[in-house]
Each structure stands twice: as C-alpha cells, then as structure tokens.
Amino acid sequence: MRLVSEFRQSELVGGLVQNIRRHAVKKARFMEFCGGHTVAIMKFGLRQLLPPSLTLTSGPGCPVCVTDNADLDKAIALAQLPDVIIATFGDMVRVPGSRSSLQEAKAGGGDVRIVYSTLDALALARENPGKSVVFVGVGFETTAPTVAASILQADREGLNNYYVLSLHKLCPPVIKALLDSGEVNLQGLICPGHVSAVIGSRPWEFIARDYGIPCVVSGFEPLDILQSIDMLSAQVAKGESRVEIAYRRGVTPDGNATAIKIMEQVFEPAPARWRGFGEVPGSGLSLRPEFQRFDAELNFDFDPGPTINEKGCLCGEVLRGVKIPPDCSLFRKACTPENPVGPCMVSSEGSCAAFYHYGENEDR
Ligand code: SF4
C-alpha cells in the first residue's frame, strides 16, 4: 500500500518544481477544474512554487457551489412539506438559497437529516415507513452511480417512500460551455481525478482535439498536482495538445464500466442549471421513465418560489474562472465561513473557503 506521505515528499516536490521551471518557457494559464484540487493547491501553497509564467485558475468543479439557487429552493421547499424527511450530505445544509437554507428549514420544523451515504438514506426510508424520504442528489459523475445504485436497491426492496431530487451534474458539458463562452483563455486543463476514475480520460479528448488545449488528469496530492502542471507545461512548450493521465493509480482511459452502466441504467442526460452558467444542455441527469416513481420533483406538489440571487456575491464569476474570491467585496467581511453569503464559502471544496483558510498571501 502506498502512503499519502509518499506523495508529499519535499525532495520530490523540489525536483518537480525544477522540471516545471524548465518546461514553463511560455506564459500559460491552467484551470484546475476540481474544487478538491483548488483546496490542495491553496493548502500546500503550490501556486507560490510556480514560475511567474504560470497562472492557475479555479474552475466550476465543486458540486455544492454550482447548485443553482432555483434548485436549492426546491430542496428547501420539499423540507417544509409534512411527513417528508430530507436526507442530504452535510455541506448542503448551510448553503443559502433564495430566502433560506436547509438549516433554517430545519430550525423552522422541517425534518432535515445529514447522511454520509445513500445507504443511510435508504435506512431512513426503511425505518420510517409512514414518511417520505427525499435524498438530495448533489454531485458529479462520482456520486451519481451510488445514487443510481440506491434507486435500484429501493426498487428491489419495493420501498415506496424513497425519492431522489436529482441535481446531479456532468462535467464535460460544462467545460465545453466554459470554453465556448470565450471568457477565459486557457492553455491547459487539470482534469478531475475522482470524476475521471468513473468516466475515464476519453471524455476529455474533445478539449485537446477541438480546442487545442492540453489536458492532464490529476490526483489530489501535492506531487500529483505538480506532476500534472509539469506535464501540461511540457505539452505547451512543445505546442502539443493531448489528454494524459497523471493519476494512473486511479484512472484509466475507459473508466469504471460497472459504475457507468449503473448510472446509465437509471439516469439519462438532461439540461441542468449551473450557478454562474445558466442552463447547460446535456449537463444534468434525470431519472429514466421506468424509475420516475423515485423522482421527488415529479411526485410532490411544492412551490420553490421565485429565485433570488444574493447581491454582491461573485460565486458565479469565481466558478467561471473570471474572478478570484478576493475580488468579491464581501470576502472576509460580510462573507465568512461562519456567516457564508454564497456556496463557495460554505463548501469544503469551495474556492472562497479555500482562499479564506489558506490564501492569506494570495496575490494572483
Ligand atoms: Fe460569494 Fe462570499 Fe465568495 Fe463573495 S466571498 S463570491 S459572497 S461566497
């Protein structure tokens, strides 16, 4: 077994930084898609190790952050229905929607429970046959197969009180939307390791082929990320654009066939709203017709009300990579982890939280 410490060895970090400095002869901006990468980059001070020619920009890869207020409002409205138990991952509870949060709905009498997996949500449904359990399905391709598996399990057991509010999102379509917008000029993409463990590296090939942008799938330790940056810099230096895998211990070109099959059995692609992007075609997952009896949106009568976005919050711009958290006038003032105004300050993968905790001396 390889230990995490192996991927944090300072002498190896030093060697990789030397390689990066040798390769990074051209000015380049790389986006780390994934919020997990942003946190690791900030936590380990990796930006400060890079030569001035390289800039790193955070992307939209934080599922909690990209959940639109309109969708959050649905979960909050469902929490206010009688005999409904909302089962959700912890990060979602404090995220402000248009008028309140799940936490406030709970304080107001709603039954909101934090779960650690869909197994917990299924257990809640079994233990509470007189109530309806709605699992708030927020996550990327990494999470969707486990939610799909929970629906198949509920189907097998004949559970008729288990529902999913499917707010899942697919990553490649939003990158396409970002690149098509022309708002950010990227010379490289650090592709998400966990998502790619499921979908493989092939779904990123259109970025290298159609947009000429080098891609490297990265793990989450400092050495993984520096190696990915070095591989991207080497491609840029040679004028190449390919998809490479730096995270070979977790990712193959074809991904996890079992997880993909389960996901595709239960879900089908659908349009989805992303904070900061609006609706992106084919970037969400809705339940296939044969599983719609588990679809919370179709089986409850609820009114999420009009969508309101917090004035001054730049989460949308941060998620599109056109602003950084210190650009927001509320950062560290009205918006802190204790009193978050936007989701990027709530989520453990949010850029604003990462800058708040680790970005004291951040200047680019
Ligand atoms: Fe939104 Fe707060 Fe980040 Fe500003 S600092 S962009 S208000 S989460």
XYZ file of C-alpha atoms in Angstrom, residues 106-249:
144
model
C -34.890 22.500 9.941
C -34.979 25.234 12.578
C -38.472 26.046 11.340
C -39.656 22.474 11.964
C -38.567 20.689 8.778
C -37.111 17.213 9.164
C -33.630 17.543 7.635
C -31.103 14.794 8.354
C -27.433 14.716 7.425
C -26.402 11.401 5.904
C -22.999 10.108 4.897
C -24.154 7.879 2.069
C -27.227 6.794 0.175
C -27.192 3.662 2.362
C -28.083 5.935 5.306
C -30.895 7.476 3.275
C -32.268 4.035 2.373
C -32.096 3.031 6.043
C -34.108 6.150 6.932
C -36.761 5.112 4.432
C -36.962 1.591 5.903
C -37.142 2.931 9.467
C -39.840 5.495 8.645
C -42.466 3.725 6.538
C -45.053 6.417 7.327
C -42.881 9.190 5.911
C -41.284 10.012 2.593
C -37.503 10.227 2.454
C -36.064 12.569 -0.188
C -32.353 12.259 -0.858
C -30.871 15.490 -2.240
C -28.754 14.174 -5.101
C -25.967 16.713 -5.500
C -22.727 15.631 -7.124
C -20.886 14.834 -10.316
C -20.269 11.543 -12.119
C -18.503 10.385 -8.962
C -21.671 10.469 -6.874
C -24.341 9.647 -9.443
C -23.584 5.882 -9.660
C -24.073 5.440 -5.897
C -27.376 7.310 -6.082
C -28.394 5.175 -9.058
C -27.490 2.058 -7.045
C -29.699 3.273 -4.181
C -32.639 3.599 -6.567
C -32.055 0.079 -7.901
C -31.884 -1.172 -4.305
C -35.111 0.636 -3.364
C -36.712 -0.890 -6.452
C -35.582 -4.392 -5.485
C -36.876 -3.949 -1.937
C -40.165 -2.439 -3.064
C -39.530 0.690 -0.969
C -42.287 3.100 -1.904
C -41.197 6.008 0.308
C -37.710 6.697 -1.107
C -37.190 9.561 -3.566
C -34.276 11.400 -5.130
C -34.128 15.076 -6.038
C -31.690 14.674 -8.898
C -29.467 17.729 -9.095
C -26.512 15.727 -10.434
C -24.226 17.303 -12.957
C -21.964 16.043 -15.714
C -18.574 17.711 -16.020
C -17.503 17.595 -19.695
C -20.536 19.596 -20.960
C -19.858 22.481 -18.577
C -16.229 22.676 -19.676
C -17.483 22.870 -23.249
C -19.838 25.704 -22.213
C -16.972 27.491 -20.478
C -14.669 27.216 -23.486
C -17.411 28.207 -25.923
C -18.118 31.336 -23.875
C -14.624 32.624 -24.698
C -14.496 34.303 -21.272
C -11.332 32.544 -20.152
C -8.207 31.974 -22.181
C -6.753 28.640 -21.084
C -3.614 26.852 -22.198
C -4.216 23.756 -20.098
C -6.801 21.907 -18.042
C -6.128 19.908 -14.889
C -8.925 17.362 -15.199
C -10.676 15.994 -12.114
C -9.274 12.742 -10.754
C -12.339 11.342 -8.999
C -14.745 12.115 -11.846
C -12.277 10.584 -14.308
C -11.999 7.460 -12.156
C -15.624 6.865 -13.173
C -15.839 8.252 -16.717
C -12.207 7.654 -17.748
C -9.971 10.104 -19.578
C -11.583 9.731 -23.023
C -14.458 12.190 -22.376
C -11.836 14.985 -22.144
C -10.396 14.273 -25.581
C -12.639 16.806 -27.341
C -10.926 19.581 -25.375
C -7.484 18.672 -26.701
C -8.783 17.894 -30.187
C -11.331 20.675 -30.805
C -9.937 23.484 -28.648
C -6.210 22.653 -28.801
C -5.959 22.712 -25.004
C -3.697 20.160 -23.283
C -5.399 18.098 -20.569
C -3.911 16.095 -17.708
C -5.999 14.045 -15.281
C -4.624 14.672 -11.820
C -4.742 13.129 -8.361
C -5.078 15.259 -5.277
C -1.730 15.125 -3.500
C 0.898 17.858 -3.996
C 3.095 15.599 -6.132
C 0.114 14.591 -8.281
C -0.785 18.205 -8.966
C 2.785 19.358 -9.599
C 3.341 16.422 -11.924
C 0.182 17.388 -13.823
C 1.337 21.001 -14.074
C 4.703 19.800 -15.352
C 3.042 17.555 -17.959
C 0.839 20.443 -19.093
C 3.837 22.800 -19.267
C 5.749 20.259 -21.342
C 2.840 19.969 -23.793
C 2.577 23.768 -24.031
C 6.326 24.069 -24.615
C 6.118 21.550 -27.476
C 2.922 23.047 -28.931
C 1.012 19.799 -28.324
C -2.497 19.159 -27.043
C -3.240 15.666 -25.768
C -5.030 14.049 -22.870
C -2.611 12.470 -20.420
C -3.208 10.703 -17.132
C -1.010 11.657 -14.202
C -3.323 9.807 -11.810
C -2.681 6.299 -13.085
C -3.341 4.689 -9.717
